[in-house]
mmCIF file of C-alpha atoms in Angstrom:
data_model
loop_
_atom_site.group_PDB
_atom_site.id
_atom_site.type_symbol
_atom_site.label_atom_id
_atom_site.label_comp_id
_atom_site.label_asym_id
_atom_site.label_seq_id
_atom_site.Cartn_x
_atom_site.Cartn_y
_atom_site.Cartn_z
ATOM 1 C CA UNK O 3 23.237 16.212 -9.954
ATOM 2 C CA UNK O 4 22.632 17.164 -6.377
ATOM 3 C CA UNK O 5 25.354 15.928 -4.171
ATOM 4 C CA UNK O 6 26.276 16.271 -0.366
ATOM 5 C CA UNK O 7 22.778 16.630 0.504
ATOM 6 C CA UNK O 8 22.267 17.195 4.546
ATOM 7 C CA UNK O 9 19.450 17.915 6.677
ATOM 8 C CA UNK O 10 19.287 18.867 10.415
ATOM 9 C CA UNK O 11 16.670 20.223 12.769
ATOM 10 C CA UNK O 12 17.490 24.022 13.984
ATOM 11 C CA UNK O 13 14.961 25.177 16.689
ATOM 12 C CA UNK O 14 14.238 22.002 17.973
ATOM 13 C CA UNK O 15 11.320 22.077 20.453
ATOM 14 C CA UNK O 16 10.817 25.508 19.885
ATOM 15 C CA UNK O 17 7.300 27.095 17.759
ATOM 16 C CA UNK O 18 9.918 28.049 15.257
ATOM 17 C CA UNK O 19 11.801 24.502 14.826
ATOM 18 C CA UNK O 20 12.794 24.094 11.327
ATOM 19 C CA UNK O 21 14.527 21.779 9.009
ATOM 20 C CA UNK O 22 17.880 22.968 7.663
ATOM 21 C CA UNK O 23 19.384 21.462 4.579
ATOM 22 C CA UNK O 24 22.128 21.808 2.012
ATOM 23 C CA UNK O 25 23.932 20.547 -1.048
ATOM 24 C CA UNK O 26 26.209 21.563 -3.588
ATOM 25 C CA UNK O 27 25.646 20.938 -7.584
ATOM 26 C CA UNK O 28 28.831 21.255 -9.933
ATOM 27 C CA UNK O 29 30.877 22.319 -6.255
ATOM 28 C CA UNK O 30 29.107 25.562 -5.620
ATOM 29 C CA UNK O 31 26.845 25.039 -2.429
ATOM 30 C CA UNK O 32 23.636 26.137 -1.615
ATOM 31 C CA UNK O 33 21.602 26.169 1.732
ATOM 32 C CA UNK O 34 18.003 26.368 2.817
ATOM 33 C CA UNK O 35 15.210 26.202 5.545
ATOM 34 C CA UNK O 36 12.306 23.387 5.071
ATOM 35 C CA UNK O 37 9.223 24.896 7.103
ATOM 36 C CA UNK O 38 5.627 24.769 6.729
ATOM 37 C CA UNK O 39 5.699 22.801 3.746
ATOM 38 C CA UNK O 40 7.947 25.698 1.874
ATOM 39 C CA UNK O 41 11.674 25.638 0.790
ATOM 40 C CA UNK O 42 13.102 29.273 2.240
ATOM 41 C CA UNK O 43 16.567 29.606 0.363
ATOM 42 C CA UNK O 44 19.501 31.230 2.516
ATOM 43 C CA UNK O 45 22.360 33.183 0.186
ATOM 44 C CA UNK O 46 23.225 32.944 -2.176
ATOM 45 C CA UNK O 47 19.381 31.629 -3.982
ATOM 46 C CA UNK O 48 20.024 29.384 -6.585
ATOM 47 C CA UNK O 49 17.861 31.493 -8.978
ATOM 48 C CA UNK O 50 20.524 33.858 -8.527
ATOM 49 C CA UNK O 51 22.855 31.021 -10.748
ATOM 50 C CA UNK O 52 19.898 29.001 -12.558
ATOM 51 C CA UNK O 53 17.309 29.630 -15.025
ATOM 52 C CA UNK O 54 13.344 28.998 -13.796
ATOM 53 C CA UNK O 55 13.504 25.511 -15.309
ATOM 54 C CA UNK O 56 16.626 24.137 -13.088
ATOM 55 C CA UNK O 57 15.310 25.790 -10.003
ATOM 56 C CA UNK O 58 11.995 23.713 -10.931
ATOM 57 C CA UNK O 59 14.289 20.490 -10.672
ATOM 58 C CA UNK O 60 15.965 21.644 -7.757
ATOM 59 C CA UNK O 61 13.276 21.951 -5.959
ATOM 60 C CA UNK O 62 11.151 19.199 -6.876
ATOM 61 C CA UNK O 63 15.292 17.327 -5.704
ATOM 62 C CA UNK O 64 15.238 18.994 -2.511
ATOM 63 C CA UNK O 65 11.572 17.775 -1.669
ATOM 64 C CA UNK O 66 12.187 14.041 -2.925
ATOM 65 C CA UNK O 67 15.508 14.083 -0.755
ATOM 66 C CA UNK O 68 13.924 15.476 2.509
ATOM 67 C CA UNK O 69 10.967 12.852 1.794
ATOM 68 C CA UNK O 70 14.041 9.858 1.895
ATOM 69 C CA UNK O 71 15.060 11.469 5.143
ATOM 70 C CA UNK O 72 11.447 11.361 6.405
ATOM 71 C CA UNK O 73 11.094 15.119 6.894
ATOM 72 C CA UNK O 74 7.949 15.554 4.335
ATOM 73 C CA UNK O 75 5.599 13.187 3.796
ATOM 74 C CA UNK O 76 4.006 12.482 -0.231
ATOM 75 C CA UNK O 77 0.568 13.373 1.317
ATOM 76 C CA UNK O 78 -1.884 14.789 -1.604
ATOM 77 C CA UNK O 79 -4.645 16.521 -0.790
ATOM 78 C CA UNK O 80 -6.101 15.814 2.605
ATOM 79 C CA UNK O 81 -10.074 16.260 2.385
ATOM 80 C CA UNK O 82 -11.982 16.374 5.797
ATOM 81 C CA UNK O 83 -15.697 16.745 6.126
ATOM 82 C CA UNK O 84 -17.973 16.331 8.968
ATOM 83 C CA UNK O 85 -20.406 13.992 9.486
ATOM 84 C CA UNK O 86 -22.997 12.993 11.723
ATOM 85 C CA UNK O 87 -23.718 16.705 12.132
ATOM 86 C CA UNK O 88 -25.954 17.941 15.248
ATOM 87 C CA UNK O 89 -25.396 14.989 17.323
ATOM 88 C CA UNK O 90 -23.704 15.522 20.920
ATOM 89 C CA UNK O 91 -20.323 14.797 19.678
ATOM 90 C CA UNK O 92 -18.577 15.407 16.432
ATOM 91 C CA UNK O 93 -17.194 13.062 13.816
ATOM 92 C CA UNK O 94 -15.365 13.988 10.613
ATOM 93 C CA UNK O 95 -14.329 11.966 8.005
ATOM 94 C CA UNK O 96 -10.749 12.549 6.379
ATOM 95 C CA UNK O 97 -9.141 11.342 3.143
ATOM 96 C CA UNK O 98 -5.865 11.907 1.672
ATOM 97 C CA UNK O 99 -3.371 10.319 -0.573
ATOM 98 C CA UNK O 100 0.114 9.104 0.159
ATOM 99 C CA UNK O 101 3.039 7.950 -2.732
ATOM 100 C CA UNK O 102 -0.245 7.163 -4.584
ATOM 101 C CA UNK O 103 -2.259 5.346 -2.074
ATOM 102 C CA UNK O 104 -5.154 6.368 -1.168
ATOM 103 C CA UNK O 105 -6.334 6.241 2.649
ATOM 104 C CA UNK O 106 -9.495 7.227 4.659
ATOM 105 C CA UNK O 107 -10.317 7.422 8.234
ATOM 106 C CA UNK O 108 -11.920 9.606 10.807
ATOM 107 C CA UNK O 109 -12.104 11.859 13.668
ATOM 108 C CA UNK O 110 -13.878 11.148 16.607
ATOM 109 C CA UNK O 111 -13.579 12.977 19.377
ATOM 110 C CA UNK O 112 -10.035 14.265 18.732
ATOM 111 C CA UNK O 113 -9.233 10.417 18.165
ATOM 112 C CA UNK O 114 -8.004 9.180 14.743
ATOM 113 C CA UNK O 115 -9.363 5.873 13.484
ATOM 114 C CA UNK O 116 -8.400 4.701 10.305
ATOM 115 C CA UNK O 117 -10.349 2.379 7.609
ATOM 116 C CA UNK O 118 -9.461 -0.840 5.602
ATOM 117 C CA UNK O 119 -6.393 -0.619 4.232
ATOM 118 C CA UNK O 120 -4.715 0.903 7.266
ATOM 119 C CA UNK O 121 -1.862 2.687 6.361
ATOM 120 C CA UNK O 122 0.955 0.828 8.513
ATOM 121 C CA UNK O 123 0.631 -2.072 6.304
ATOM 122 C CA UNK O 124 2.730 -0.017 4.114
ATOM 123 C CA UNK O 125 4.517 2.721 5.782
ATOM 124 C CA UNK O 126 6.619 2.927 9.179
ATOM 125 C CA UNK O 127 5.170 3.781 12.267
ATOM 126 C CA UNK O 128 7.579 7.509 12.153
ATOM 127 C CA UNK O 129 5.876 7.967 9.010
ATOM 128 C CA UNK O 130 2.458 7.055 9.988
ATOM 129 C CA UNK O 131 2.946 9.428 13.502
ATOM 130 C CA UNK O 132 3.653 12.420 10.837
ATOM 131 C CA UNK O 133 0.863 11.583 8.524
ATOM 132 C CA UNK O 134 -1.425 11.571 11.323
ATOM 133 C CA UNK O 135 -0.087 14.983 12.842
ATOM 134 C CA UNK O 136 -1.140 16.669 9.341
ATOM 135 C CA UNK O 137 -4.565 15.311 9.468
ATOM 136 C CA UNK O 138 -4.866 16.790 13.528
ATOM 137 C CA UNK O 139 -3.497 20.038 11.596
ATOM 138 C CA UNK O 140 -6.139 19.686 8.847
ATOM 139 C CA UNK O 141 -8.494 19.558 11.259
ATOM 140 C CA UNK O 142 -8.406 22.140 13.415
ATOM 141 C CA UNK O 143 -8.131 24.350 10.447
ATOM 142 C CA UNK O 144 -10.938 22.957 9.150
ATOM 143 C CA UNK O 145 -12.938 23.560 12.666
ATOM 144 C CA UNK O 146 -11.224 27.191 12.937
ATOM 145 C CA UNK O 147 -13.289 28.070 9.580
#
């Protein structure tokens, strides 16, 4: 049982800003860095008191609790592709998945336009503003390739 968990923002405003977290589990405490999608564990690493399988847990914990703080969305697989090639502007169509529910939308010029069911129906606005920041990302790596 995790217990105690925290998260703050280190860095803030800064290209290195990062989400800093901890917990403790049967009173020992451990700490860690949330960036990029990728848990960075500060000393002591749990692995260095766990086998592979309670790290597993751990992790999948640590994700599910920065997800109830709104740090990380549950956004599966976001799939862009363009369309309406060779015309003067450009227009790509996304879709992605989020807690299950699946959503679709598009690009055009830099502006994001989303289809039937629109995703504030079910999510807050914070969370939408995030969603929609990892599509932007998606996209200009999928433009940079």
């Amino acid at each position: 049982m995790v217990d105690d968990f925290e998260v703050k923002t280190v860095y803030q405003d800064r290209t290195y800003e990062r989400h800093r977290f901890s917990f403790s589990i049967n009173g020992k405490e451990f700490k860690g860095n949330y960036h990029k999608d990728e848990i960075q564990w500060l000393n002591p690493h749990p692995k260095q008191d766990l086998d592979s399988k309670q790290l597993e847990w751990i992790e999948s914990e640590v994700h599910r609790l920065l997800n109830e703080h709104d740090i990380i969305e549950d956004v599966d697989g976001i799939e862009v592709k363009p369309i309406l090639e060779n015309y003067s502007h450009d227009v790509h169509q996304f879709k992605l998945t989020i807690d299950g529910d699946e959503y679709k939308g598009m690009v055009r010029n830099g502006n994001l336009e989303w289809f039937h069911p629109k995703p504030r129906r079910k999510l807050k606005d914070a969370q939408v503003k995030k969603v929609e920041k990892k599509v932007q990302e998606k996209m200009r790596q999928h433009l940079n390739e």
